[in-house]
Short mmCIF file of C-alpha atoms and ligand atoms in Angstrom, two decimals:
data_model
loop_
_atom_site.label_atom_id
_atom_site.label_comp_id
_atom_site.label_asym_id
_atom_site.label_seq_id
_atom_site.Cartn_x
_atom_site.Cartn_y
_atom_site.Cartn_z
CA MET A 511 65.16 -59.39 -159.57
CA GLY A 512 63.77 -59.44 -156.03
CA ASP A 513 60.83 -61.76 -156.56
CA ASN A 514 58.21 -60.56 -154.20
CA SER A 515 55.23 -61.76 -156.16
CA GLY A 516 54.58 -65.50 -155.71
CA ASN A 517 51.70 -66.28 -153.42
CA SER A 518 52.09 -63.21 -151.29
CA ILE A 519 48.97 -61.25 -150.52
CA ASP A 520 48.64 -57.52 -150.91
CA LEU A 521 47.97 -56.02 -147.50
CA ASP A 522 45.78 -53.22 -148.80
CA GLU A 523 43.24 -55.66 -150.16
CA ASN A 524 43.09 -57.49 -146.83
CA SER A 525 43.30 -54.63 -144.44
CA PHE A 526 41.27 -56.43 -141.80
CA LEU A 527 44.19 -58.85 -141.42
CA SER A 528 46.66 -56.07 -140.85
CA GLU A 529 44.71 -55.18 -137.73
CA LYS A 530 45.82 -58.52 -136.33
CA CYS A 531 42.27 -59.75 -136.22
CA ASP A 532 41.31 -57.49 -133.41
CA THR A 533 37.87 -58.83 -132.59
CA ASN A 534 36.92 -55.54 -130.95
CA ASP A 535 37.11 -53.66 -134.22
CA HIS A 536 33.54 -53.40 -135.45
CA SER A 537 34.11 -51.70 -138.81
CA ASP A 538 31.79 -53.12 -141.46
CA ASP A 539 34.64 -54.50 -143.57
CA HIS A 540 36.21 -56.15 -140.59
CA LEU A 541 32.99 -57.73 -139.41
CA SER A 542 32.09 -59.12 -142.79
CA SER A 543 35.58 -60.58 -143.18
CA LEU A 544 35.34 -62.29 -139.82
CA LEU A 545 31.86 -63.55 -140.63
CA LEU A 546 33.23 -64.97 -143.82
CA LEU A 547 36.11 -66.75 -142.11
CA ASN A 548 33.79 -68.06 -139.41
CA ALA A 549 31.37 -69.42 -141.98
CA LEU A 550 34.07 -71.47 -143.71
CA PRO A 551 33.69 -75.21 -143.10
CA GLN A 552 37.46 -75.42 -142.59
CA GLN A 553 39.87 -74.44 -139.81
CA VAL A 554 41.30 -70.97 -140.46
CA TRP A 555 43.79 -69.10 -138.28
CA THR A 556 46.20 -66.19 -138.30
CA ALA A 557 49.52 -65.64 -136.53
CA ASP A 558 51.84 -62.68 -136.05
CA GLU A 559 55.45 -62.38 -137.20
CA THR A 560 56.71 -64.16 -134.06
CA GLY A 561 54.50 -67.16 -134.82
CA ALA A 562 51.98 -66.52 -132.03
CA ILE A 563 48.35 -67.27 -132.95
CA THR A 564 46.21 -64.12 -133.13
CA TYR A 565 42.90 -65.45 -134.44
CA VAL A 566 41.11 -68.79 -134.86
CA ASN A 567 37.77 -69.20 -136.62
CA LYS A 568 34.62 -70.85 -135.30
CA MET A 569 35.39 -74.20 -136.91
CA ILE A 570 38.56 -74.48 -134.80
CA CYS A 571 36.63 -73.62 -131.62
CA HIS A 572 34.01 -76.20 -132.53
CA ASP A 573 36.56 -78.95 -133.30
CA PHE A 574 38.75 -78.32 -130.25
CA GLY A 575 35.84 -77.67 -127.87
CA PHE A 576 37.27 -74.41 -126.48
CA ASN A 577 36.56 -70.74 -127.05
CA GLN A 578 38.81 -68.45 -129.04
CA GLU A 579 40.54 -66.87 -126.02
CA THR A 580 41.46 -70.24 -124.50
CA ILE A 581 42.88 -71.57 -127.77
CA ILE A 582 44.89 -68.41 -128.39
CA ALA A 583 46.16 -68.42 -124.79
CA HIS A 584 47.26 -72.08 -124.98
CA GLY A 585 48.75 -71.87 -128.47
CA TRP A 586 48.35 -74.38 -131.28
CA GLN A 587 51.09 -76.66 -129.99
CA SER A 588 48.92 -77.92 -127.13
CA PHE A 589 46.50 -79.49 -129.65
CA VAL A 590 49.13 -81.24 -131.80
CA HIS A 591 50.02 -84.89 -131.25
CA PRO A 592 53.34 -85.04 -129.34
CA GLU A 593 54.90 -87.28 -132.04
CA ASP A 594 54.16 -84.74 -134.77
CA LEU A 595 55.18 -81.68 -132.76
CA PRO A 596 58.97 -81.50 -133.35
CA GLU A 597 58.60 -81.65 -137.15
CA SER A 598 55.76 -79.10 -137.16
CA ILE A 599 57.68 -76.68 -134.95
CA SER A 600 60.80 -76.90 -137.05
CA ARG A 601 58.83 -76.30 -140.27
CA TRP A 602 56.98 -73.38 -138.68
CA GLN A 603 60.27 -71.85 -137.54
CA GLU A 604 61.73 -72.33 -141.01
CA ALA A 605 58.73 -70.58 -142.58
CA LEU A 606 58.86 -67.69 -140.09
CA HIS A 607 62.56 -67.34 -140.78
CA SER A 608 62.51 -67.62 -144.56
CA GLY A 609 59.08 -66.11 -145.24
CA LYS A 610 58.31 -69.16 -147.41
CA ASP A 611 54.92 -70.87 -147.32
CA TYR A 612 54.38 -73.25 -144.41
CA THR A 613 53.13 -76.79 -145.03
CA THR A 614 53.02 -79.70 -142.65
CA GLU A 615 50.91 -82.67 -141.66
CA PHE A 616 49.99 -83.33 -138.06
CA ARG A 617 47.33 -84.90 -135.86
CA LEU A 618 45.10 -82.48 -133.93
CA ARG A 619 43.24 -83.36 -130.73
CA PHE A 620 39.51 -82.76 -131.03
CA ALA A 621 36.88 -82.24 -128.35
CA ASP A 622 36.06 -85.98 -128.45
CA GLY A 623 39.60 -86.73 -127.22
CA HIS A 624 40.67 -88.33 -130.52
CA TYR A 625 43.44 -87.15 -132.84
CA TYR A 626 42.69 -86.45 -136.53
CA TRP A 627 45.25 -85.97 -139.33
CA HIS A 628 45.34 -82.46 -140.84
CA LEU A 629 47.24 -80.76 -143.59
CA ALA A 630 48.31 -77.32 -142.39
CA ARG A 631 49.27 -74.57 -144.80
CA ALA A 632 50.01 -70.92 -144.22
CA VAL A 633 51.16 -67.97 -146.31
CA GLY A 634 52.88 -64.88 -145.01
CA ILE A 635 51.37 -61.51 -145.85
CA LYS A 636 54.16 -59.08 -146.51
CA ARG A 637 54.75 -55.55 -145.49
CA ASP A 638 58.10 -53.97 -146.44
CA GLY A 639 59.19 -57.28 -147.98
CA LYS A 640 58.84 -59.30 -144.75
CA PRO A 641 55.76 -61.28 -143.72
CA ASN A 642 54.20 -59.78 -140.61
CA ILE A 643 50.95 -61.73 -140.60
CA TRP A 644 50.41 -65.35 -141.43
CA VAL A 645 47.10 -66.77 -142.65
CA GLY A 646 46.69 -70.50 -142.29
CA THR A 647 44.24 -73.31 -142.85
CA ASN A 648 44.10 -76.84 -141.46
CA THR A 649 42.40 -79.31 -143.76
CA ASN A 650 41.15 -82.59 -142.41
CA ILE A 651 42.95 -85.40 -144.30
CA HIS A 652 42.21 -88.14 -141.80
CA ASP A 653 40.37 -90.45 -144.21
CA GLN A 654 42.94 -89.98 -146.93
CA LYS A 655 45.78 -90.74 -144.48
CA ASN A 656 44.01 -93.83 -143.20
CA ASN A 657 43.41 -95.05 -146.73
CA GLU A 658 47.08 -94.58 -147.59
CA GLN A 659 48.07 -96.49 -144.49
CA ARG A 660 45.61 -99.26 -145.34
CA LYS A 661 46.99 -99.42 -148.87
CA ASP A 662 50.55 -99.76 -147.53
CA GLU A 663 49.43 -102.44 -145.08
CA PHE A 664 47.64 -104.28 -147.87
CA ILE A 665 50.72 -104.13 -150.11
CA SER A 666 52.84 -105.38 -147.25
CA ILE A 667 50.52 -108.31 -146.40
CA ALA A 668 49.89 -109.23 -150.04
CA SER A 669 53.58 -109.28 -150.89
CA HIS A 670 54.35 -111.42 -147.83
CA GLU A 671 51.63 -113.88 -148.81
CA LEU A 672 52.80 -113.98 -152.44
CA LYS A 673 56.38 -114.58 -151.41
CA THR A 674 55.81 -117.94 -149.73
CA PRO A 675 54.24 -119.88 -152.64
CA LEU A 676 56.68 -118.21 -155.02
CA THR A 677 59.69 -119.45 -153.04
CA THR A 678 58.20 -122.96 -153.25
CA ILE A 679 57.64 -122.69 -157.01
CA LYS A 680 61.23 -121.51 -157.37
CA GLY A 681 62.47 -124.49 -155.39
CA TYR A 682 60.51 -126.97 -157.56
CA ASN A 683 61.78 -125.27 -160.68
CA GLN A 684 65.37 -125.68 -159.55
CA LEU A 685 64.74 -129.34 -158.69
CA MET A 686 63.28 -130.00 -162.13
CA LEU A 687 66.10 -128.14 -163.84
CA ARG A 688 68.63 -130.33 -162.08
CA GLN A 689 66.85 -133.48 -163.22
CA VAL A 690 66.29 -132.83 -166.91
CA SER A 691 69.03 -133.04 -169.46
CA GLU A 692 69.59 -130.53 -172.29
CA GLY A 693 66.61 -130.18 -174.62
CA LYS A 694 63.30 -128.47 -175.16
CA ILE A 695 61.94 -129.09 -171.65
CA LYS A 696 65.07 -127.67 -170.07
CA ALA A 697 64.83 -124.53 -172.23
CA LEU A 698 61.19 -124.08 -171.21
CA LEU A 699 62.05 -124.59 -167.55
CA GLU A 700 64.81 -122.00 -167.79
CA ARG A 701 62.41 -119.49 -169.26
CA SER A 702 59.91 -120.19 -166.53
CA ALA A 703 62.66 -119.75 -163.89
CA GLY A 704 63.53 -116.37 -165.45
CA GLN A 705 59.92 -115.19 -165.09
CA VAL A 706 59.79 -116.44 -161.50
CA ASP A 707 62.89 -114.33 -160.76
CA ARG A 708 61.19 -111.26 -162.21
CA LEU A 709 58.11 -111.85 -160.12
CA GLU A 710 60.27 -112.32 -157.05
CA LYS A 711 62.00 -108.99 -157.67
CA LEU A 712 58.69 -107.13 -158.08
CA ILE A 713 57.42 -108.58 -154.81
CA LYS A 714 60.63 -107.71 -152.98
CA ASP A 715 60.43 -104.12 -154.27
CA LEU A 716 56.84 -103.76 -153.09
CA LEU A 717 57.82 -105.10 -149.68
CA ASP A 718 60.76 -102.71 -149.43
CA VAL A 719 58.64 -99.71 -150.37
CA SER A 720 56.07 -100.51 -147.72
CA LYS A 721 58.93 -100.84 -145.21
CA ILE A 722 60.45 -97.49 -146.27
CA ASN A 723 57.05 -95.81 -145.86
CA ALA A 724 56.66 -97.28 -142.40
CA GLY A 725 60.28 -96.33 -141.53
CA LYS A 726 61.12 -100.01 -141.04
CA LEU A 727 63.71 -100.76 -143.71
CA LEU A 728 66.43 -102.30 -141.58
CA PHE A 729 70.16 -102.18 -142.33
CA ASN A 730 72.85 -104.57 -141.31
CA TYR A 731 76.24 -102.83 -141.39
CA GLU A 732 79.41 -104.93 -141.55
CA SER A 733 82.82 -104.75 -143.14
CA PHE A 734 83.11 -106.47 -146.54
CA ASP A 735 85.37 -106.62 -149.57
CA PHE A 736 83.87 -104.03 -151.96
CA SER A 737 85.55 -105.43 -155.06
CA GLU A 738 84.31 -108.95 -154.36
CA MET A 739 80.76 -107.58 -153.98
CA LEU A 740 81.10 -105.82 -157.36
CA HIS A 741 82.39 -108.94 -159.11
CA GLN A 742 79.75 -111.22 -157.63
CA THR A 743 76.86 -108.88 -158.40
CA ILE A 744 78.03 -108.38 -161.97
CA ALA A 745 78.50 -112.14 -162.48
CA GLY A 746 75.00 -112.79 -161.11
CA MET A 747 73.42 -110.18 -163.40
CA GLN A 748 75.41 -111.38 -166.40
CA ALA A 749 73.97 -114.87 -165.94
CA ILE A 750 70.42 -113.49 -165.91
CA PHE A 751 70.93 -111.02 -168.80
CA PRO A 752 73.07 -112.61 -171.53
CA SER A 753 71.90 -109.99 -174.08
CA HIS A 754 74.52 -107.43 -172.95
CA LEU A 755 78.15 -107.80 -171.95
CA ILE A 756 78.67 -106.19 -168.54
CA LYS A 757 82.25 -104.89 -168.38
CA LEU A 758 83.91 -103.85 -165.13
CA GLU A 759 86.38 -101.32 -166.51
CA THR A 760 88.01 -100.10 -163.30
CA ASP A 761 87.98 -101.68 -159.88
CA ILE A 762 88.99 -100.68 -156.33
CA GLN A 763 90.42 -102.72 -153.49
CA LEU A 764 89.14 -101.87 -150.06
CA ALA A 765 87.14 -103.11 -147.11
CA TYR A 766 83.95 -101.05 -146.79
CA ASN A 767 81.57 -100.87 -143.86
CA GLY A 768 77.97 -101.02 -145.05
CA ASP A 769 74.99 -103.24 -145.78
CA ARG A 770 76.34 -105.53 -148.49
CA TYR A 771 72.99 -107.01 -149.43
CA ARG A 772 71.36 -103.58 -149.84
CA LEU A 773 74.25 -102.17 -151.88
CA GLU A 774 74.08 -105.22 -154.16
CA GLN A 775 70.42 -104.31 -154.62
CA VAL A 776 71.35 -100.78 -155.77
CA LEU A 777 73.86 -102.13 -158.25
CA GLN A 778 71.44 -104.77 -159.52
CA ASN A 779 68.87 -102.06 -160.05
CA PHE A 780 71.27 -99.79 -161.97
CA LEU A 781 72.44 -102.75 -164.07
CA SER A 782 69.00 -104.14 -164.88
CA ASN A 783 67.81 -100.63 -165.84
CA ALA A 784 70.89 -100.09 -168.03
CA ILE A 785 70.08 -103.32 -169.87
CA LYS A 786 66.31 -102.84 -169.97
CA TYR A 787 66.51 -99.27 -171.31
CA SER A 788 69.13 -100.03 -173.99
CA PRO A 789 67.39 -102.62 -176.17
CA GLY A 790 69.51 -101.78 -179.21
CA ALA A 791 72.90 -102.02 -177.47
CA ASP A 792 75.03 -104.95 -176.33
CA THR A 793 77.32 -103.58 -173.60
CA VAL A 794 77.04 -101.94 -170.22
CA ASN A 795 80.14 -100.44 -168.62
CA VAL A 796 80.78 -100.29 -164.91
CA THR A 797 83.54 -98.28 -163.23
CA ALA A 798 84.52 -98.14 -159.58
CA SER A 799 87.02 -95.62 -158.24
CA LEU A 800 88.10 -93.76 -155.14
CA ALA A 801 88.03 -89.94 -155.07
CA ASP A 802 88.35 -87.61 -152.07
CA GLY A 803 87.63 -90.42 -149.62
CA ASN A 804 84.56 -91.58 -151.56
CA ILE A 805 83.80 -94.76 -153.43
CA ILE A 806 82.25 -93.84 -156.77
CA VAL A 807 80.44 -96.42 -158.85
CA SER A 808 79.01 -95.64 -162.29
CA VAL A 809 76.91 -97.74 -164.63
CA LYS A 810 76.87 -96.53 -168.23
CA ASP A 811 74.55 -97.65 -171.03
CA ASP A 812 74.02 -96.66 -174.67
CA GLY A 813 70.25 -96.68 -174.36
CA ILE A 814 67.24 -94.43 -174.78
CA GLY A 815 68.45 -91.78 -172.33
CA ILE A 816 66.36 -89.40 -170.23
CA ALA A 817 65.19 -85.86 -171.01
CA ALA A 818 66.72 -83.22 -168.70
CA GLU A 819 63.30 -82.13 -167.38
CA ASN A 820 62.62 -85.66 -166.08
CA LEU A 821 65.92 -86.17 -164.27
CA GLY A 822 64.87 -84.69 -160.94
CA LYS A 823 61.75 -86.86 -160.66
CA LEU A 824 63.28 -90.27 -161.33
CA PHE A 825 63.96 -91.05 -157.70
CA GLU A 826 60.33 -90.47 -156.70
CA ARG A 827 58.07 -93.39 -155.86
CA TYR A 828 56.19 -94.86 -158.86
CA TYR A 829 57.73 -92.30 -161.27
CA ARG A 830 58.38 -93.57 -164.81
CA ALA A 831 59.55 -91.32 -167.64
CA ASP A 832 57.12 -90.90 -170.56
CA ASN A 833 59.40 -92.60 -173.04
CA SER A 834 59.52 -95.81 -170.99
CA SER A 835 56.13 -96.26 -169.32
CA SER A 836 54.43 -97.89 -172.30
CA ARG A 837 57.40 -99.64 -173.90
CA PHE A 838 59.13 -101.27 -170.92
CA ASP A 839 57.57 -102.95 -167.94
CA GLY A 840 58.32 -101.91 -164.38
CA LEU A 841 56.74 -100.29 -161.36
CA GLY A 842 58.97 -97.25 -160.97
CA LEU A 843 60.17 -98.37 -157.53
CA GLY A 844 63.79 -99.45 -158.05
CA LEU A 845 65.37 -95.99 -158.01
CA PHE A 846 63.23 -94.84 -155.10
CA ILE A 847 64.51 -97.81 -153.06
CA SER A 848 68.10 -97.27 -154.28
CA ALA A 849 67.96 -93.61 -153.24
CA GLU A 850 66.89 -94.60 -149.73
CA ILE A 851 69.69 -97.20 -149.44
CA ILE A 852 72.35 -94.72 -150.61
CA LYS A 853 71.03 -92.03 -148.29
CA ARG A 854 71.23 -94.43 -145.34
CA HIS A 855 74.93 -94.88 -146.15
CA SER A 856 75.42 -91.06 -146.10
CA GLY A 857 75.98 -91.18 -149.85
CA SER A 858 74.47 -89.46 -152.87
CA PHE A 859 73.63 -90.30 -156.47
CA TRP A 860 73.37 -88.55 -159.80
CA ILE A 861 72.67 -89.13 -163.48
CA ASP A 862 74.29 -87.95 -166.69
CA SER A 863 72.07 -88.60 -169.64
CA GLU A 864 71.25 -87.57 -173.17
CA PRO A 865 68.06 -88.68 -174.87
CA GLY A 866 68.85 -91.17 -177.62
CA LYS A 867 72.49 -91.52 -176.58
CA GLY A 868 72.45 -93.26 -173.21
CA SER A 869 72.73 -92.69 -169.49
CA THR A 870 75.26 -93.00 -166.70
CA PHE A 871 73.88 -93.63 -163.23
CA SER A 872 76.39 -93.02 -160.43
CA PHE A 873 76.47 -93.24 -156.68
CA LYS A 874 79.03 -92.18 -154.15
CA LEU A 875 79.62 -93.56 -150.66
CA PRO A 876 81.94 -91.88 -148.16
CA VAL A 877 84.47 -94.46 -146.94
CA ASP A 878 84.45 -92.79 -143.53
CA PRO A 879 81.23 -90.80 -142.97
CA GLN A 880 82.64 -89.36 -139.72
CA LEU A 881 85.77 -87.89 -141.35
CA GLN A 882 86.14 -84.20 -140.45
CA ILE A 883 86.54 -81.57 -143.16
CA GLU A 884 89.92 -79.95 -142.35
CA ALA A 885 90.91 -76.45 -143.44
CA GLU A 886 94.15 -76.43 -145.46
CA ILE A 887 94.47 -72.64 -145.37
CA ARG A 888 92.45 -70.20 -143.29
CA THR A 889 93.11 -66.44 -143.08
CA GLU A 890 90.74 -63.49 -142.71
CA SER A 891 90.17 -63.30 -146.46
CA TYR A 892 91.17 -66.75 -147.75
CA TYR A 893 89.93 -70.24 -146.99
CA LYS A 894 90.60 -73.63 -148.57
CA ASP A 895 89.69 -77.23 -147.88
CA ARG A 896 89.22 -80.21 -150.19
CA TYR A 897 85.71 -79.11 -151.21
CA ILE A 898 85.80 -75.33 -151.39
CA ARG A 899 88.06 -72.34 -151.87
CA ILE A 900 86.89 -68.86 -150.83
CA TYR A 901 88.88 -65.69 -151.38
CA CYS A 902 88.20 -62.01 -151.10
CA PRO A 903 90.87 -60.08 -153.03
CA LYS A 904 91.72 -56.62 -151.70
CA GLU A 905 90.17 -53.63 -153.47
CA SER A 906 87.37 -55.67 -155.01
CA GLU A 907 83.67 -55.89 -154.22
CA ILE A 908 83.59 -59.55 -155.20
CA MET A 909 83.99 -62.70 -153.14
CA HIS A 910 85.27 -65.63 -155.24
CA VAL A 911 84.10 -69.13 -154.41
CA GLU A 912 85.28 -72.30 -156.13
CA TRP A 913 83.67 -75.65 -155.37
CA THR A 914 85.68 -78.75 -156.21
CA GLY A 915 84.81 -82.43 -156.54
CA TYR A 916 81.94 -84.51 -155.29
CA GLN A 917 79.71 -82.64 -152.87
CA ASP A 918 77.13 -83.91 -150.43
CA MET A 919 74.81 -82.59 -147.75
CA ARG A 920 77.62 -82.24 -145.23
CA SER A 921 80.17 -80.56 -147.51
CA VAL A 922 77.59 -78.11 -148.92
CA LYS A 923 76.41 -77.12 -145.45
CA HIS A 924 80.00 -76.71 -144.31
CA GLY A 925 81.07 -74.63 -147.34
CA GLY A 926 77.81 -72.65 -147.37
CA SER A 927 78.27 -71.63 -143.72
CA LEU A 928 81.83 -70.49 -144.42
CA MET A 929 80.59 -68.38 -147.32
CA ILE A 930 78.23 -66.55 -144.95
CA ASP A 931 81.12 -65.85 -142.54
CA TYR A 932 83.55 -64.62 -145.18
CA LEU A 933 80.94 -62.49 -146.91
CA ARG A 934 80.12 -60.67 -143.68
CA LYS A 935 83.66 -60.33 -142.35
CA ASN A 936 84.97 -59.01 -145.67
CA SER A 937 81.92 -56.78 -146.28
CA ARG A 938 81.25 -58.15 -149.77
CA SER A 939 77.93 -58.00 -151.58
CA LYS A 940 78.83 -59.73 -154.87
CA VAL A 941 79.67 -63.41 -155.19
CA PHE A 942 81.29 -65.27 -158.07
CA ASN A 943 80.24 -68.87 -157.36
CA ASP A 944 82.15 -71.25 -159.60
CA ASN A 945 80.80 -74.80 -159.92
CA ARG A 946 82.69 -75.82 -163.05
CA LEU A 947 84.72 -78.40 -161.14
CA VAL A 948 81.72 -80.07 -159.52
CA PRO A 949 80.81 -83.34 -161.23
CA GLY A 950 77.18 -84.36 -161.49
CA THR A 951 76.35 -84.62 -157.83
CA TRP A 952 72.72 -84.34 -156.80
CA SER A 953 73.18 -82.54 -153.57
CA GLU A 954 70.46 -83.21 -151.06
CA ALA A 955 71.39 -79.89 -149.52
CA SER A 956 69.34 -77.92 -152.09
CA ASP A 957 66.31 -77.45 -149.84
CA TRP A 958 68.53 -76.36 -146.96
CA ALA A 959 70.27 -73.89 -149.26
CA ALA A 960 67.01 -72.33 -150.46
CA GLU A 961 65.35 -72.12 -147.07
CA VAL A 962 68.20 -71.40 -144.67
CA TRP A 963 71.42 -70.53 -146.46
CA LEU A 964 70.13 -67.99 -148.99
CA PRO A 965 68.25 -65.83 -146.42
CA LEU A 966 71.36 -65.86 -144.21
CA MET A 967 73.58 -64.86 -147.14
CA GLU A 968 71.22 -61.94 -147.76
CA LEU A 969 71.42 -60.95 -144.11
CA ALA A 970 75.22 -61.10 -144.38
CA GLY A 971 75.07 -58.56 -147.23
CA LEU A 972 74.56 -60.52 -150.46
CA ARG A 973 73.17 -58.46 -153.36
CA PHE A 974 74.45 -60.06 -156.59
CA PHE A 975 75.32 -63.71 -157.15
CA ALA A 976 76.79 -65.12 -160.37
CA TRP A 977 76.44 -68.91 -160.41
CA ILE A 978 78.77 -70.56 -162.94
CA LEU A 979 77.12 -73.90 -163.64
CA SER A 980 78.68 -77.35 -163.53
CA PRO A 981 78.59 -79.06 -166.94
CA SER A 982 76.30 -81.76 -165.51
CA ALA A 983 72.54 -81.37 -166.06
CA PHE A 984 71.84 -83.12 -162.77
CA SER A 985 74.05 -80.71 -160.85
CA GLN A 986 72.41 -77.77 -162.66
CA LEU A 987 69.02 -78.94 -161.40
CA SER A 988 70.36 -78.94 -157.88
CA ALA A 989 71.84 -75.44 -158.37
CA ARG A 990 68.52 -73.98 -159.50
CA LYS A 991 66.70 -75.71 -156.65
CA SER A 992 69.19 -74.19 -154.17
CA VAL A 993 68.01 -70.65 -154.86
CA ASP A 994 64.35 -71.46 -155.38
CA ASN A 995 63.10 -69.08 -152.73
CA LYS A 996 60.43 -66.69 -153.89
CA ASN A 997 61.17 -64.25 -151.08
CA LYS A 998 64.74 -63.68 -152.14
CA SER A 999 65.88 -60.13 -152.65
CA ALA A 1000 69.38 -60.74 -154.04
CA GLU A 1001 69.82 -61.02 -157.79
CA ILE A 1002 70.99 -64.47 -158.80
CA SER A 1003 71.98 -65.34 -162.37
CA PHE A 1004 73.23 -68.58 -163.89
CA PHE A 1005 76.00 -68.78 -166.49
CA ASN A 1006 77.71 -71.47 -168.48
CA SER A 1007 80.73 -69.28 -169.11
CA ALA A 1008 82.89 -67.84 -166.34
CA GLU A 1009 83.72 -64.75 -168.43
CA GLU A 1010 80.05 -63.88 -168.94
CA GLY A 1011 79.38 -64.39 -165.22
CA MET A 1012 82.23 -62.09 -164.24
CA ASP A 1013 81.16 -59.44 -166.79
CA TRP A 1014 77.64 -59.45 -165.41
CA LEU A 1015 78.85 -59.22 -161.82
CA GLU A 1016 81.20 -56.32 -162.53
CA LYS A 1017 78.43 -54.37 -164.28
CA GLN A 1018 76.04 -54.54 -161.33
CA ALA A 1019 75.89 -51.24 -159.50
CA LEU A 1020 75.63 -51.41 -155.73
P1 ADP B 2227 61.29 -99.14 -163.39
O1 ADP B 2227 62.50 -99.42 -164.23
O2 ADP B 2227 60.72 -100.35 -162.75
O3 ADP B 2227 60.26 -98.31 -164.10
P2 ADP B 2227 63.02 -97.52 -161.69
O4 ADP B 2227 62.68 -96.81 -160.43
O5 ADP B 2227 64.17 -98.45 -161.66
O6 ADP B 2227 61.71 -98.25 -162.14
O7 ADP B 2227 63.27 -96.41 -162.80
C1 ADP B 2227 62.39 -95.30 -162.88
C2 ADP B 2227 62.37 -94.72 -164.27
O8 ADP B 2227 63.65 -94.17 -164.59
C3 ADP B 2227 62.15 -95.74 -165.37
O9 ADP B 2227 60.77 -95.99 -165.56
C4 ADP B 2227 62.76 -95.06 -166.58
O10 ADP B 2227 61.85 -94.12 -167.10
C5 ADP B 2227 63.93 -94.30 -165.99
N1 ADP B 2227 65.23 -95.01 -166.10
C6 ADP B 2227 65.87 -95.70 -165.14
N2 ADP B 2227 67.04 -96.17 -165.59
C7 ADP B 2227 67.15 -95.76 -166.87
C8 ADP B 2227 68.17 -95.93 -167.89
N3 ADP B 2227 69.29 -96.59 -167.65
N4 ADP B 2227 67.93 -95.34 -169.09
C9 ADP B 2227 66.80 -94.65 -169.33
N5 ADP B 2227 65.81 -94.46 -168.42
C10 ADP B 2227 65.99 -95.01 -167.20
#
């Protein structure tokens, strides 16, 4: 199944590139190719397999104000803004390592001494399955970047300005409500207060998003009673939304160290969504529990549900599923903000949902984010901790891996690294990767797995990988994303049944 197609370029059709852009080669083909690249009104460059620049076109020389030799001798890094350099270097290294396309945004210093935002992209041209030449472009996105920044600044200023008169209106509303007795006016005032609250929430969300974009969403960590926070938030939401009964089915008692206000915000968002997207129902169930040193909170509704193909996009900014955008109002910001808050508490989130039947939104927070993962058993061929079990039975070609419980970035990286070690030390090339005991965690480690872990597994000897899926659709998305590397050479297949997975693995000939 080695997928070597993708965006890769066939060397034979671009033979001038395989000569590493030797400007002394005057063959007709070569010259016309160089003329073509030089005529492009865009920065074009090539690099070798080590990442060193081998060619830059005329546009680059013009923009930077140096000739080709000087730019190649100094390297591209000397023209990148120092603040953007670490990220660009790490992405470039990742691309060189994995063979995957390179994309980054950075500011480049031009001959006029100013920096301009560019979008850099490069693809590796393969020979024998490995890229040995990279062809890249830098597109000027300065105006677009500035416009985005201006838009964020405008949103930030506008929401600040809107907040002040709104707070005053809210105050007057409360004063009036206190002074009128039961009756028609009071009912009208209550409805008006409800709308003011909605407006206030929209403005707060806009403000938070502009802060997240500017990296300025501040957190105030302190120890608080988690159960009291749950009760208070639920009581507050129940008062605003009498249409549904919010039931706290299970509770936990513990002092948790985090930003109470921000976590209330996550819960409020999950609860208001559960109510908003279940117009035909009358209850919302909340559970809180402790598992493997994690607090797990779930909010379940009997509402419209979400189609599996939309699950992965819900936590993006401004995303709204098709079945809700026209029927329910909202800006599509709440989950984006919630995701950021949970991430900043080293937690993760996931969704179980079925269209027409309802959804359960869950988040998990580690009680002690610094807690080490301890091995319970560790021998040459057997390893076990609370997240993973790896064993390599004698006289078998297969390494068995069993993941258990709620995973996160840290546990996946830890377990994934052990898999590489055990695979190599036990000279195995087939892996039976069992995820049946993993609940619906959206692991943020998927990108790491695809870009770093999978190539290292292949280097350690991986040829065939049977992935037995977790029953959760959200976890399945994360599984597929973890092996989404078009340069992979191992064969990876997904199964719902362990027996089918094992059958497939045993049939593969090495
Ligand atoms: P908003 O509700 O303002 O659109 P959110 O970011 O809170 O923004 O939610 C994003 C999208 O996720 C919603 O537009 C909706 O499509 C979907 N969604 C969120 N919660 C639920 C739910 N409980 N049931 C069904 N769909 C939901």
